[in-house]
Amino acid sequence: MPTKSRIRELQEEILKLKKNENVFIAAHNYQRPEIQEIADVLGDSLELAMLAQKNIECDIIVFCGVDFMAETMSILNPDAQVYVPEPKAKCPMATMCPKSIVEKAKKEHPDLPVVLYVNTLAEAKAEADVMCTSANAAKVVEALGSDKILFGPDANLAAYVEKRTGVKTIPVPEDGYCIVHVRFTADKILELKNKYPDAIVLVHPECDMEVQEVADVVASTSQMLKYVQDSKEKKFIIGTETGLIDRMRREVSENKIFIPASETAVCRNMKLNTLEKIRDVIISKPHKNLIKVPENIAEKARNALEKMFELTR
Ligand code: SF4
């Protein structure tokens, strides 16, 4: 763990390089706090995907998140040079849903629309009719107007969508999950509620249904941030990756208290990105860190992402 002064030094070095080389840094809410502090934009998957429509003027984008997010950025910005600080930062949930599993489900249910969560690799996105994020999943599914759908890869998000919309969801695969969000338990949340009876409990829809059921609010990270900013309450129990709590503590009023629903809810894959790696990728731009999706796959994946924007406009 670098010291505070080393962090400051690296941040200043990156800010200088960023200016000289016309670099734009996009970072997910689960990134380390020192990365969040130097990002040009910080957000959840939906906010970061929407960036693509904003014609960012820069020579390169450094995307701090995991593999599928950088792929999405590249798919929606085919002319941009999208680099990642650490190519090994991959989302285990996305790897649970290879193209072959989606193809098999489509063969078994040829009449059902395929809705996939953005937490999928490009090869799976290319098999979807429409994409969704945790922020807009229910809205996308309602707008489709179908009474049954194939939904992947997160089975908890599928259950949340089914509960919210009444649309029957067939999970693809049957048991896809986020290794971080399944660590939250209803027992621990009830224990915290007992200890802090005036706290509001917010959890992510990637948590198990028993956890969602004991929460006051089930929301994506951007929705959680807005909720705590707007709320008159003072104490919040937060059931998502701890990076969002770092952001809340930095950006929301000092009078508000954020209690992690689990101290161990850390996505090690997200945390593989570091300031040193960001600096190095800007300096040497190694080919292995450049994200490019083959155009035949990117085109189909882009259609599914654009359908999501169309249905939620
Ligand atoms: S928090 Fe979960 S869904 Fe997000 S990148 Fe980590 S493993 Fe994947």
GROMACS .gro file of N, CA, C and O and ligand atoms in nm, residues 30 66 91-92 119 178-180 206 267 270, ligand 1:
model
   52
   30TYR      N    1  -1.632   0.129  -0.828
   30TYR     CA    2  -1.565   0.033  -0.741
   30TYR      C    3  -1.412   0.045  -0.746
   30TYR      O    4  -1.341  -0.039  -0.690
   66VAL      N    5  -1.337  -0.327  -1.524
   66VAL     CA    6  -1.303  -0.465  -1.563
   66VAL      C    7  -1.329  -0.483  -1.713
   66VAL      O    8  -1.388  -0.396  -1.777
   91CYS      N    9  -1.412  -0.967  -1.503
   91CYS     CA   10  -1.527  -0.990  -1.415
   91CYS      C   11  -1.565  -1.139  -1.418
   91CYS      O   12  -1.602  -1.191  -1.524
   92PRO      N   13  -1.557  -1.207  -1.303
   92PRO     CA   14  -1.591  -1.350  -1.302
   92PRO      C   15  -1.735  -1.377  -1.346
   92PRO      O   16  -1.763  -1.478  -1.410
  119ASN      N   17  -2.289  -0.675  -1.783
  119ASN     CA   18  -2.177  -0.752  -1.727
  119ASN      C   19  -2.160  -0.884  -1.804
  119ASN      O   20  -2.171  -0.993  -1.749
  178CYS      N   21  -2.255  -1.270  -0.888
  178CYS     CA   22  -2.139  -1.185  -0.861
  178CYS      C   23  -2.074  -1.236  -0.733
  178CYS      O   24  -2.141  -1.243  -0.629
  179ILE      N   25  -1.946  -1.267  -0.743
  179ILE     CA   26  -1.877  -1.325  -0.627
  179ILE      C   27  -1.868  -1.228  -0.509
  179ILE      O   28  -1.845  -1.271  -0.397
  180VAL      N   29  -1.887  -1.099  -0.535
  180VAL     CA   30  -1.881  -1.000  -0.425
  180VAL      C   31  -2.019  -0.985  -0.362
  180VAL      O   32  -2.034  -0.992  -0.239
  206GLU      N   33  -2.777  -0.738  -0.729
  206GLU     CA   34  -2.697  -0.860  -0.747
  206GLU      C   35  -2.690  -0.940  -0.617
  206GLU      O   36  -2.634  -1.050  -0.615
  267CYS      N   37  -1.414  -0.612  -0.455
  267CYS     CA   38  -1.392  -0.684  -0.581
  267CYS      C   39  -1.243  -0.674  -0.614
  267CYS      O   40  -1.194  -0.570  -0.657
  270MET      N   41  -1.152  -0.553  -0.967
  270MET     CA   42  -1.158  -0.407  -0.986
  270MET      C   43  -1.033  -0.342  -0.927
  270MET      O   44  -0.981  -0.245  -0.981
  314SF4     S1   45  -1.826  -0.655  -0.840
  314SF4    FE1   46  -1.907  -0.849  -0.919
  314SF4     S2   47  -2.002  -0.800  -1.115
  314SF4    FE2   48  -1.869  -0.626  -1.059
  314SF4     S3   49  -1.675  -0.672  -1.160
  314SF4    FE3   50  -1.659  -0.754  -0.951
  314SF4     S4   51  -1.726  -0.969  -0.976
  314SF4    FE4   52  -1.792  -0.862  -1.160
   0.00000   0.00000   0.00000
